[in-house]
Coordinates of C-alpha atoms in Angstrom, one line a residue:
Chain A
M155 CA 0.0 0.0 0.0
T156 CA 1.4 3.3 -1.0
A157 CA -0.6 5.5 1.2
T158 CA 1.5 5.1 4.3
T159 CA 1.5 8.6 5.8
S160 CA 3.8 9.3 8.7
T161 CA 2.1 10.4 11.9
P162 CA 2.5 14.0 12.9
A163 CA 4.8 14.3 15.9
S164 CA 2.2 16.2 17.8
L165 CA -0.2 13.3 17.7
P166 CA 1.9 10.3 18.7
R167 CA -1.0 8.0 19.5
Q168 CA -2.7 8.3 16.1
L169 CA -2.6 5.1 14.0
T170 CA -0.9 5.0 10.7
L171 CA -3.1 4.1 7.7
D172 CA -1.6 0.7 7.5
E173 CA -2.3 -0.1 11.2
E174 CA -5.7 1.3 10.8
G175 CA -6.3 -0.9 7.8
K176 CA -5.1 -4.0 9.6
R177 CA -7.3 -3.3 12.5
L178 CA -10.3 -2.6 10.4
G179 CA -9.7 -5.6 8.3
F180 CA -9.6 -7.8 11.3
R181 CA -12.7 -6.4 12.7
M182 CA -14.5 -6.9 9.4
T183 CA -13.7 -10.6 9.3
L184 CA -14.9 -11.0 12.9
P185 CA -18.6 -11.7 12.3
T186 CA -17.7 -14.4 9.9
Q187 CA -15.1 -15.9 12.2
I188 CA -17.7 -16.0 15.0
L189 CA -20.3 -17.6 12.8
I190 CA -17.8 -20.3 11.7
L191 CA -16.9 -21.0 15.3
F192 CA -20.6 -21.1 16.2
I193 CA -21.7 -23.2 13.2
A194 CA -18.6 -25.3 12.4
V195 CA -16.2 -25.7 15.2
F196 CA -18.5 -26.0 18.2
P197 CA -21.0 -28.3 16.4
L198 CA -18.2 -30.5 15.2
L199 CA -17.0 -31.0 18.8
M200 CA -20.6 -31.6 19.9
Q201 CA -21.0 -34.2 17.1
I202 CA -17.9 -36.1 18.1
Y203 CA -19.1 -36.1 21.7
I204 CA -22.5 -37.4 20.9
S205 CA -21.3 -40.0 18.4
L206 CA -19.6 -41.8 21.3
T207 CA -22.8 -42.3 23.3
D208 CA -26.3 -43.7 22.9
W209 CA -28.0 -40.4 23.3
S210 CA -31.3 -39.8 21.6
P211 CA -33.7 -36.8 21.8
L212 CA -36.2 -39.2 23.1
D213 CA -34.2 -39.9 26.2
G214 CA -35.4 -36.7 27.9
V215 CA -31.9 -35.9 29.1
S216 CA -30.0 -32.9 27.9
W217 CA -27.2 -33.7 25.4
I218 CA -24.7 -32.4 27.9
S219 CA -25.4 -35.5 30.0
A220 CA -24.9 -37.8 27.0
Y221 CA -21.7 -39.2 28.6
E222 CA -24.0 -41.2 30.9
S223 CA -24.7 -43.5 27.9
W224 CA -21.0 -43.8 26.8
N225 CA -20.8 -46.9 24.7
N226 CA -17.2 -47.6 23.8
F227 CA -17.4 -46.8 20.1
A228 CA -20.3 -49.1 19.6
N229 CA -21.8 -46.7 17.0
F230 CA -18.7 -47.0 14.9
V231 CA -18.7 -50.8 15.1
D232 CA -22.4 -50.8 14.1
L233 CA -21.6 -48.5 11.2
I234 CA -19.2 -51.0 9.7
Q235 CA -21.8 -53.6 9.7
D236 CA -24.6 -51.4 8.5
D237 CA -25.5 -52.9 5.1
R238 CA -28.1 -50.2 4.4
L239 CA -25.4 -47.5 4.8
W240 CA -23.0 -49.2 2.4
A241 CA -25.7 -49.8 -0.1
A242 CA -26.7 -46.1 0.1
L243 CA -23.1 -45.1 -0.4
R244 CA -22.7 -47.4 -3.4
R245 CA -25.9 -46.0 -4.8
T246 CA -24.7 -42.4 -4.3
F247 CA -21.5 -43.2 -6.2
L248 CA -23.5 -45.0 -8.9
V249 CA -25.6 -41.9 -9.5
M250 CA -22.3 -39.9 -9.6
A251 CA -20.6 -42.3 -12.0
V252 CA -23.5 -42.1 -14.4
C253 CA -24.6 -38.5 -14.1
V254 CA -21.3 -36.6 -14.0
P255 CA -20.0 -38.0 -17.3
A256 CA -23.4 -37.7 -18.9
Q257 CA -23.7 -34.1 -17.8
F258 CA -20.1 -33.4 -18.9
F259 CA -20.4 -34.7 -22.4
L260 CA -23.8 -33.3 -23.1
A261 CA -22.6 -29.9 -21.8
L262 CA -19.4 -30.0 -23.7
G263 CA -21.3 -30.8 -26.9
L264 CA -23.7 -27.9 -26.3
A265 CA -20.9 -25.5 -25.3
V266 CA -19.0 -26.3 -28.6
L267 CA -22.2 -25.4 -30.5
F268 CA -22.4 -22.1 -28.7
V269 CA -18.9 -20.9 -29.0
D270 CA -19.4 -18.7 -32.1
N271 CA -22.3 -16.4 -32.9
F272 CA -25.5 -17.4 -34.6
I273 CA -29.0 -16.1 -34.8
G274 CA -31.0 -16.6 -31.6
K275 CA -27.9 -17.4 -29.5
R276 CA -28.9 -15.3 -26.5
L277 CA -32.5 -16.6 -26.4
F278 CA -31.4 -20.3 -26.6
Y279 CA -28.7 -19.7 -24.1
S280 CA -31.2 -18.3 -21.6
I281 CA -33.7 -21.1 -22.1
L282 CA -31.0 -23.7 -21.7
L283 CA -29.9 -22.3 -18.4
T284 CA -33.4 -22.3 -16.9
P285 CA -33.4 -25.7 -15.3
M286 CA -30.6 -24.9 -12.9
M287 CA -32.6 -22.0 -11.6
V288 CA -35.7 -24.0 -10.9
V289 CA -36.0 -24.8 -7.2
P290 CA -34.7 -28.4 -7.0
S291 CA -37.7 -29.7 -5.0
V292 CA -40.0 -28.2 -7.6
A293 CA -38.0 -29.9 -10.3
G294 CA -38.4 -33.1 -8.4
Y295 CA -42.1 -32.7 -8.4
M296 CA -42.0 -31.9 -12.2
F297 CA -40.3 -35.2 -12.8
F298 CA -42.6 -37.0 -10.4
M299 CA -45.5 -36.0 -12.6
L300 CA -43.7 -36.8 -15.8
F301 CA -42.8 -40.3 -14.8
Q302 CA -46.3 -41.4 -13.6
S303 CA -47.5 -44.5 -15.4
G304 CA -50.2 -42.4 -17.1
G305 CA -47.9 -39.4 -17.4
P306 CA -46.4 -37.6 -20.3
I307 CA -43.1 -39.5 -20.6
N308 CA -45.0 -42.7 -21.2
G309 CA -47.4 -40.7 -23.4
I310 CA -44.6 -39.5 -25.6
I311 CA -43.1 -43.0 -25.8
S312 CA -46.5 -44.4 -26.7
G313 CA -47.0 -41.8 -29.3
V314 CA -43.6 -42.4 -30.9
T315 CA -43.8 -46.2 -30.8
G316 CA -47.5 -46.6 -31.4
M317 CA -47.7 -49.1 -28.5
D318 CA -49.6 -48.6 -25.3
F319 CA -46.7 -47.9 -23.0
A320 CA -47.5 -47.6 -19.3
V321 CA -44.4 -48.3 -17.2
A322 CA -44.6 -47.3 -13.6
W323 CA -41.2 -45.7 -13.5
L324 CA -41.1 -44.6 -9.9
S325 CA -42.3 -47.9 -8.4
D326 CA -39.8 -50.0 -10.3
P327 CA -36.6 -50.4 -8.2
H328 CA -34.3 -50.1 -11.3
L329 CA -36.3 -47.6 -13.3
A330 CA -36.8 -45.3 -10.3
L331 CA -33.0 -44.8 -10.1
V332 CA -32.9 -44.1 -13.8
A333 CA -35.7 -41.6 -13.5
V334 CA -33.8 -39.8 -10.7
M335 CA -30.6 -39.7 -12.8
I336 CA -32.6 -38.3 -15.8
A337 CA -33.9 -35.5 -13.5
D338 CA -30.4 -34.7 -12.2
V339 CA -29.0 -34.6 -15.8
W340 CA -31.9 -32.3 -16.8
Q341 CA -31.3 -29.9 -14.0
W342 CA -27.5 -29.8 -13.8
T343 CA -26.2 -30.2 -17.4
P344 CA -26.9 -26.4 -17.8
L345 CA -24.4 -25.7 -15.0
M346 CA -21.7 -27.7 -16.7
F347 CA -22.7 -26.0 -20.0
L348 CA -22.4 -22.6 -18.4
I349 CA -18.9 -23.2 -16.9
L350 CA -17.5 -25.0 -20.0
L351 CA -18.8 -22.3 -22.3
A352 CA -17.2 -19.6 -20.1
G353 CA -13.9 -21.6 -20.5
L354 CA -14.2 -22.1 -24.3
I355 CA -15.0 -18.4 -24.9
G356 CA -11.7 -17.6 -23.1
V357 CA -9.6 -19.5 -25.6
P358 CA -7.7 -16.9 -27.7
E359 CA -9.1 -16.7 -31.2
D360 CA -5.7 -16.0 -32.9
Q361 CA -4.4 -19.4 -31.8
L362 CA -7.3 -21.1 -33.4
R363 CA -6.9 -19.0 -36.5
A364 CA -3.2 -19.8 -36.7
A365 CA -4.0 -23.5 -36.4
T366 CA -6.5 -23.2 -39.2
L367 CA -3.8 -21.6 -41.4
L368 CA -1.5 -24.5 -40.6
G369 CA -4.2 -26.7 -42.0
A370 CA -5.5 -28.2 -38.7
S371 CA -9.0 -29.8 -39.0
W372 CA -11.7 -28.7 -36.6
W373 CA -11.2 -31.8 -34.5
Q374 CA -7.5 -31.2 -34.3
R375 CA -8.1 -27.7 -33.1
F376 CA -10.6 -28.9 -30.6
T377 CA -8.3 -31.6 -29.1
T378 CA -5.0 -29.8 -29.3
I379 CA -5.9 -26.2 -28.5
M380 CA -9.4 -25.9 -27.0
L381 CA -9.4 -28.9 -24.6
P382 CA -5.9 -28.3 -23.1
R383 CA -6.7 -24.6 -22.6
I384 CA -9.8 -25.3 -20.6
K385 CA -8.4 -28.2 -18.6
I386 CA -8.7 -26.3 -15.3
V387 CA -12.2 -25.2 -16.2
I388 CA -13.1 -28.8 -16.8
V389 CA -11.6 -29.9 -13.5
I390 CA -13.6 -27.2 -11.6
A391 CA -16.8 -28.1 -13.3
L392 CA -16.4 -31.8 -12.6
A393 CA -15.4 -31.2 -9.0
I394 CA -18.4 -29.0 -8.4
R395 CA -20.8 -31.7 -9.7
V396 CA -19.1 -34.5 -7.9
V397 CA -19.4 -32.6 -4.6
E398 CA -23.0 -31.6 -5.3
I399 CA -24.2 -35.1 -6.4
F400 CA -22.7 -36.6 -3.3
K401 CA -25.2 -34.4 -1.4
I402 CA -28.1 -35.3 -3.7
F403 CA -31.4 -35.0 -1.7
D404 CA -34.1 -32.6 -2.7
T405 CA -35.1 -33.7 -6.2
L406 CA -34.7 -37.3 -5.4
Y407 CA -36.6 -37.2 -2.1
V408 CA -39.5 -35.5 -3.7
M409 CA -39.6 -37.9 -6.6
T410 CA -39.3 -41.2 -4.8
G411 CA -38.8 -40.6 -1.0
G412 CA -35.9 -43.0 -1.4
G413 CA -38.2 -45.8 -2.5
P414 CA -39.5 -48.1 -3.6
G415 CA -38.2 -49.8 -0.6
V416 CA -34.7 -48.5 -0.4
A417 CA -34.1 -48.6 -4.1
T418 CA -33.2 -44.9 -4.5
E419 CA -31.9 -44.3 -1.0
T420 CA -28.7 -42.2 -1.2
I421 CA -26.5 -41.3 1.7
S422 CA -28.4 -38.1 2.5
V423 CA -31.8 -39.8 2.2
Y424 CA -30.6 -42.6 4.5
I425 CA -29.3 -40.1 7.1
Y426 CA -32.5 -38.1 6.8
K427 CA -34.7 -41.1 7.4
I428 CA -32.9 -42.4 10.5
T429 CA -32.7 -38.8 11.8
T430 CA -36.4 -38.3 11.6
Q431 CA -37.8 -41.8 11.9
D432 CA -35.5 -43.7 14.2
L433 CA -34.3 -40.7 16.2
T434 CA -31.0 -42.5 16.9
W435 CA -29.1 -39.3 16.8
A436 CA -26.0 -40.6 18.4
Y437 CA -25.7 -43.1 15.6
V438 CA -26.5 -40.5 13.0
A439 CA -23.7 -38.3 14.5
A440 CA -21.3 -41.3 14.1
I441 CA -22.3 -41.8 10.4
A442 CA -22.0 -38.1 9.7
L443 CA -18.6 -37.9 11.3
F444 CA -17.4 -40.9 9.3
I445 CA -18.6 -39.1 6.1
L446 CA -17.0 -35.8 7.1
I447 CA -13.7 -37.5 7.8
T448 CA -13.7 -39.5 4.6
L449 CA -14.6 -36.4 2.5
S450 CA -11.9 -34.3 4.2
V451 CA -9.3 -36.9 3.4
L452 CA -10.4 -37.3 -0.2
A453 CA -10.7 -33.5 -0.7
N454 CA -7.3 -32.8 0.8
M455 CA -5.7 -35.5 -1.4
A456 CA -7.4 -34.1 -4.5
L457 CA -6.3 -30.5 -3.6
R458 CA -2.7 -31.6 -2.9
R459 CA -2.5 -33.5 -6.2
M460 CA -3.9 -30.5 -8.1
G461 CA -1.5 -28.2 -6.2
R462 CA 1.4 -30.3 -7.3
R463 CA 0.4 -30.2 -10.9
S464 CA -0.1 -26.5 -11.2
Chain B
M170 CA -14.8 -18.3 -40.0
K171 CA -17.1 -19.6 -42.7
R172 CA -19.4 -22.4 -41.7
S173 CA -21.1 -24.8 -44.1
I174 CA -24.8 -24.8 -44.4
A175 CA -24.8 -28.4 -43.2
F176 CA -23.0 -27.4 -40.0
E177 CA -25.6 -24.7 -39.3
L178 CA -28.5 -27.1 -39.9
V179 CA -27.0 -29.7 -37.5
R180 CA -26.3 -27.0 -35.0
Y181 CA -29.9 -25.7 -35.0
A182 CA -31.3 -29.2 -34.9
L183 CA -29.2 -30.2 -31.9
I184 CA -29.9 -26.9 -30.1
L185 CA -33.7 -27.1 -30.7
A186 CA -33.7 -30.7 -29.4
A187 CA -32.0 -29.5 -26.3
V188 CA -34.4 -26.6 -25.9
A189 CA -37.3 -29.0 -26.3
I190 CA -36.0 -31.4 -23.7
T191 CA -35.4 -28.4 -21.4
L192 CA -38.9 -27.1 -21.7
V193 CA -40.9 -30.3 -21.5
P194 CA -41.0 -30.5 -17.6
I195 CA -41.5 -26.8 -17.2
V196 CA -44.3 -26.6 -19.7
W197 CA -46.0 -29.6 -18.3
M198 CA -46.0 -28.1 -14.8
A199 CA -47.0 -24.7 -16.0
T200 CA -50.0 -26.0 -17.9
M201 CA -50.9 -28.4 -15.2
A202 CA -51.4 -25.5 -12.9
F203 CA -54.3 -24.3 -15.0
K204 CA -56.0 -27.7 -15.5
P205 CA -59.2 -28.6 -13.7
I206 CA -59.5 -31.9 -11.8
P207 CA -60.6 -34.2 -14.6
E208 CA -57.6 -33.2 -16.7
W209 CA -55.1 -33.8 -13.9
T210 CA -55.4 -37.5 -14.1
A211 CA -55.8 -37.8 -17.8
S212 CA -53.4 -40.5 -19.1
G213 CA -52.3 -42.2 -22.3
A214 CA -54.4 -41.1 -25.2
D215 CA -56.2 -38.4 -23.1
L216 CA -53.0 -36.6 -22.3
T217 CA -53.5 -32.9 -22.9
W218 CA -50.5 -30.6 -23.0
W219 CA -52.7 -27.5 -23.2
P220 CA -55.6 -27.3 -20.7
R221 CA -58.9 -27.9 -22.4
N222 CA -60.9 -25.9 -19.8
P223 CA -58.3 -23.6 -18.3
T224 CA -59.1 -22.6 -14.7
L225 CA -57.6 -20.6 -11.8
D226 CA -59.1 -23.0 -9.3
N227 CA -55.8 -24.5 -8.4
F228 CA -54.4 -21.1 -7.4
R229 CA -57.5 -20.2 -5.5
F230 CA -57.4 -23.6 -3.7
V231 CA -53.8 -23.1 -2.7
F232 CA -54.6 -19.8 -1.2
G233 CA -57.3 -21.3 0.9
E234 CA -60.4 -20.4 -1.0
E235 CA -63.3 -22.8 -1.3
T236 CA -63.5 -24.0 -4.9
S237 CA -66.4 -25.8 -6.4
E238 CA -64.1 -28.4 -8.1
L239 CA -62.3 -29.5 -5.0
I240 CA -64.1 -31.3 -2.2
V241 CA -61.5 -30.9 0.5
A242 CA -60.4 -27.4 1.6
L243 CA -56.9 -26.9 3.0
D244 CA -56.5 -26.4 6.7
K245 CA -53.9 -23.8 5.9
S246 CA -53.3 -21.6 2.9
A247 CA -50.0 -21.1 1.1
I248 CA -49.8 -17.5 2.2
R249 CA -48.0 -18.4 5.4
P250 CA -45.4 -20.7 3.8
I251 CA -44.7 -18.1 1.2
A252 CA -44.2 -15.5 4.0
A253 CA -42.0 -18.0 5.9
S254 CA -39.9 -18.6 2.8
L255 CA -39.6 -14.9 2.0
L256 CA -38.7 -13.9 5.6
A257 CA -36.2 -16.7 6.1
S258 CA -34.6 -16.2 2.6
I259 CA -34.4 -12.4 2.8
F260 CA -32.9 -12.3 6.3
G261 CA -30.7 -15.2 5.6
T262 CA -29.4 -13.3 2.5
L263 CA -28.9 -10.2 4.7
I264 CA -26.8 -12.2 7.2
A265 CA -24.7 -13.8 4.5
M266 CA -24.2 -10.5 2.6
I267 CA -23.3 -8.4 5.6
C268 CA -20.8 -10.9 7.1
G269 CA -19.6 -12.1 3.7
T270 CA -19.0 -8.6 2.3
A271 CA -17.3 -7.4 5.4
A272 CA -15.0 -10.4 5.6
A273 CA -14.3 -10.2 1.8
Y274 CA -13.3 -6.6 2.1
G275 CA -11.1 -7.2 5.1
L276 CA -9.4 -10.1 3.3
S277 CA -9.2 -8.5 -0.1
R278 CA -7.7 -5.2 1.1
F279 CA -5.8 -5.8 4.3
N280 CA -4.8 -9.5 3.9
V281 CA -6.0 -10.6 7.3
G282 CA -8.1 -13.6 8.3
G283 CA -5.7 -16.4 7.6
N284 CA -7.3 -19.5 6.1
L285 CA -10.8 -18.1 6.3
P286 CA -11.4 -18.6 2.5
L287 CA -10.5 -22.3 2.7
A288 CA -12.6 -22.8 5.9
L289 CA -15.5 -21.4 4.0
I290 CA -15.0 -23.7 1.0
Q291 CA -14.9 -26.7 3.4
L292 CA -18.2 -25.5 4.8
R293 CA -19.6 -25.9 1.3
L294 CA -18.1 -29.2 0.7
F295 CA -19.9 -31.2 3.3
P296 CA -23.4 -32.5 2.9
P297 CA -25.8 -30.4 5.0
M298 CA -27.3 -33.6 6.3
A299 CA -23.9 -34.6 7.9
V300 CA -23.8 -31.5 10.1
M301 CA -27.5 -31.1 11.0
I302 CA -27.6 -33.2 14.2
P303 CA -25.7 -30.7 16.3
I304 CA -27.6 -27.8 14.7
M305 CA -30.9 -29.4 15.5
I306 CA -29.8 -30.0 19.1
M307 CA -28.6 -26.4 19.4
W308 CA -31.7 -25.0 17.8
S309 CA -34.1 -26.9 20.0
F310 CA -32.0 -25.7 23.0
L311 CA -32.2 -22.1 21.9
G312 CA -35.9 -22.4 21.0
L313 CA -35.1 -21.7 17.3
V314 CA -36.9 -24.7 15.8
D315 CA -39.9 -23.8 13.7
T316 CA -39.2 -20.1 13.7
W317 CA -38.3 -18.0 10.6
W318 CA -35.4 -16.4 12.4
G319 CA -33.9 -19.7 13.3
L320 CA -34.1 -20.7 9.6
A321 CA -32.8 -17.4 8.5
L322 CA -29.7 -17.9 10.7
V323 CA -28.9 -21.3 9.2
Y324 CA -29.5 -20.0 5.7
G325 CA -27.2 -17.1 6.4
I326 CA -24.4 -19.4 7.5
V327 CA -24.9 -21.9 4.7
T328 CA -24.8 -19.3 1.9
L329 CA -22.1 -17.2 3.5
P330 CA -19.3 -18.9 1.5
F331 CA -21.0 -17.8 -1.7
A332 CA -21.5 -14.2 -0.6
F333 CA -17.9 -14.1 0.6
W334 CA -16.3 -15.5 -2.5
L335 CA -18.4 -13.5 -4.9
M336 CA -17.7 -10.2 -3.1
K337 CA -14.0 -11.1 -2.7
T338 CA -13.6 -11.5 -6.5
F339 CA -15.4 -8.2 -7.0
F340 CA -13.3 -6.3 -4.4
D341 CA -10.1 -7.8 -5.9
E342 CA -11.0 -6.4 -9.3
M343 CA -12.1 -3.0 -8.1
P344 CA -9.4 -0.4 -8.8
R345 CA -7.8 0.9 -5.6
E346 CA -7.1 4.3 -6.9
I347 CA -10.7 5.4 -6.2
E348 CA -10.2 4.6 -2.6
E349 CA -6.7 6.0 -2.3
A350 CA -7.9 9.4 -3.6
A351 CA -10.4 9.6 -0.7
L352 CA -7.7 8.4 1.8
V353 CA -5.4 11.3 0.7
E354 CA -8.3 13.6 1.4
G355 CA -8.1 12.4 5.1
C356 CA -11.0 10.0 5.2
S357 CA -10.7 7.1 7.7
R358 CA -10.6 3.7 6.1
F359 CA -14.0 2.7 7.4
R360 CA -15.5 5.9 6.0
V361 CA -13.9 5.2 2.7
F362 CA -15.5 1.7 2.7
M363 CA -18.9 3.1 3.6
R364 CA -18.9 6.2 1.4
I365 CA -16.9 5.2 -1.6
T366 CA -16.5 1.4 -1.9
L367 CA -20.0 0.3 -1.2
P368 CA -21.7 2.8 -3.5
V369 CA -19.3 1.9 -6.3
M370 CA -20.0 -1.8 -5.8
R371 CA -23.8 -1.4 -5.9
A372 CA -24.2 -3.6 -9.0
P373 CA -22.0 -6.5 -7.8
L374 CA -23.6 -6.3 -4.3
A375 CA -27.1 -6.5 -5.8
S376 CA -26.3 -9.4 -8.1
S377 CA -24.5 -11.3 -5.2
A378 CA -27.5 -10.7 -3.0
L379 CA -29.9 -12.0 -5.7
F380 CA -27.7 -15.0 -6.2
V381 CA -27.7 -15.8 -2.4
F382 CA -31.4 -15.2 -2.3
I383 CA -32.0 -17.8 -5.0
L384 CA -30.0 -20.4 -3.0
N385 CA -31.9 -19.7 0.1
W386 CA -35.3 -19.7 -1.6
S387 CA -34.4 -23.1 -3.2
D388 CA -33.7 -24.9 0.0
Y389 CA -35.7 -27.9 0.9
L390 CA -33.7 -30.1 3.3
I391 CA -33.0 -27.5 6.0
G392 CA -36.6 -26.3 6.0
L393 CA -37.7 -29.9 6.3
L394 CA -35.5 -30.5 9.3
L395 CA -35.9 -27.2 11.1
T396 CA -39.6 -26.3 10.6
T397 CA -42.5 -28.4 11.6
K398 CA -45.8 -26.5 11.7
E399 CA -45.8 -22.7 12.1
W400 CA -43.1 -21.7 9.7
V401 CA -42.9 -24.4 7.1
T402 CA -41.4 -23.1 3.9
V403 CA -42.9 -23.3 0.4
P404 CA -41.1 -26.5 -0.7
V405 CA -41.9 -28.3 2.5
Y406 CA -45.5 -27.2 2.4
M407 CA -45.7 -28.2 -1.3
A408 CA -44.5 -31.7 -0.5
S409 CA -46.9 -32.1 2.3
L410 CA -49.9 -31.3 0.0
S411 CA -49.9 -34.9 -1.1
S412 CA -49.6 -36.8 2.2
S413 CA -52.2 -35.0 4.1
M414 CA -54.9 -35.5 1.5
T415 CA -56.3 -38.4 -0.3
G416 CA -54.3 -38.8 -3.4
Q417 CA -52.0 -36.4 -5.2
L418 CA -53.2 -32.9 -5.7
Y419 CA -51.5 -32.5 -9.0
G420 CA -53.0 -29.2 -10.0
A421 CA -52.6 -27.5 -6.7
K422 CA -49.0 -28.7 -6.3
A423 CA -48.2 -27.5 -9.8
A424 CA -49.8 -24.1 -9.1
L425 CA -47.6 -23.8 -6.0
G426 CA -44.6 -25.1 -7.8
L427 CA -45.0 -22.5 -10.4
I428 CA -45.2 -19.8 -7.8
A429 CA -42.0 -21.1 -6.2
A430 CA -40.2 -21.5 -9.5
V431 CA -40.9 -18.2 -11.0
P432 CA -38.8 -15.8 -8.7
P433 CA -35.5 -17.7 -9.0
V434 CA -35.8 -18.1 -12.7
V435 CA -36.6 -14.5 -13.3
L436 CA -33.8 -13.3 -10.9
G437 CA -31.5 -15.9 -12.3
I438 CA -31.9 -14.6 -15.8
A439 CA -31.3 -11.1 -14.5
I440 CA -28.0 -12.0 -13.0
Q441 CA -26.9 -14.5 -15.7
K442 CA -23.7 -12.6 -16.2
Y443 CA -22.5 -13.4 -12.6
L444 CA -23.7 -17.0 -12.4
V445 CA -20.4 -18.5 -13.5
R446 CA -18.5 -16.7 -10.8
G447 CA -21.1 -17.4 -8.1
L448 CA -21.2 -21.1 -8.8
T449 CA -17.5 -21.6 -9.1
F450 CA -16.6 -19.5 -6.1
G451 CA -15.1 -16.9 -8.4
A452 CA -12.5 -19.4 -9.7
L453 CA -13.6 -18.5 -13.2
K454 CA -14.1 -15.1 -14.6
Q455 CA -16.3 -14.5 -17.5

């Protein structure tokens, strides 16, 4: 900072601008620091504490006295043997493994179409971005309607094939998960599209023109100039979707409630169900802790690897 | 660059297909909201995309009016959930924006705060479901369950990372000369921030606030966990429309869904320019 003015000798206690700035800056971050303490650090300690007991809100004792039901890590032993938990985790990763690549390739294709100008670009762009702005639970309800056995999806299929098509998508264990994936792809491909397009627009045009002059085909320009240039953009887009799909809840829960049976139960839905139905909050705290630790480790590994590369 | 006609044709065909797929669910819900009962349940050959006898009954029903078509009247109109959603979202946005903007300015200008940015990203990384147990215990201890202010507080904290990162990128880009001129005039730093910086940043502030508002308005899970009766939000209320009645109230839910979907879509289009930054924590600039 260049504006360091020296304090007049007559006013020795007055702060220099730099000191004033540091002090102000610290004060300005204070509310956020307090909120983080209040909402992240303290709850985390509370979560660890509760996860080591058998405490439940039904007990009628304050959570502070939870130590009375200390259970020697029994929650964590249960967790390892909880088949429903592992199935929910596997299902979450399955949705991720299908949806993220699908969203990526659809979005990349669309973004390529949108790089240069054409008539109606702005209008089409706005329409294509709409799904990500629709409230996710409302989107869930839209797809709930669409996938009814007498609903429009079957109607469209019937119309195209000429057969009387009436599949009960949401009550079939396999199709329900497919329906959920379709809804997710519908809602979040636009986000990938938005990010990838932002990256592609940033690719310098003179490089592309130079490549054209050298006789590179469109595909060669795409793979040798455009893709490498937007590598970091692609990584960010994929990372955002991976993180978000891991949390998938709203759309899915509105569409299927995790059912039929447990066929669409992802990790968030499973935790939600035992939180509100079984009320075994100590066990939920243990599961939540397990997930938090796993995610932190994975995220730190990913960040470190990315840091080493760049 | 000259493009062949074939390329243009393929391009329009693909884009129109994508547009059609994008619009199908939205159109279906929008028209459903205006369909009378007999058309709700139409299936197969009777499917109508456009209501044959358009009606506003669904909207009237949602707002608690007796309607001839519907036998059951609701015990509660949607006005209260809409108020709950609005109050919680607006005050949540205020909390996030005030704390986020202040912290972003402090960090951007004076380089204080240590690893606050990373802590805030971590906050975003974890599934809300995995941190809700302590929040629920604290909230019931503080008497904040089923209140709009309790919800607003959680919303404010959950969306704070977005407010912070958006404002930080905007502050980083703002030329410092404007501020330095005022400093030379003898203004204190805080006065400069209030009198110069904030007015200059009006547009970014507004778009960040709208962005955060959309996120708050879209929440379902937190509302589901922290509200039970008095202050249920629109998505929670909407989902409950089916379980409390006999059968699915397609038309009524669609009407409410339309009401819930319109504000974020309109606001989202208004701030389209800033969406990339908001959603990537400012990692990408457009």
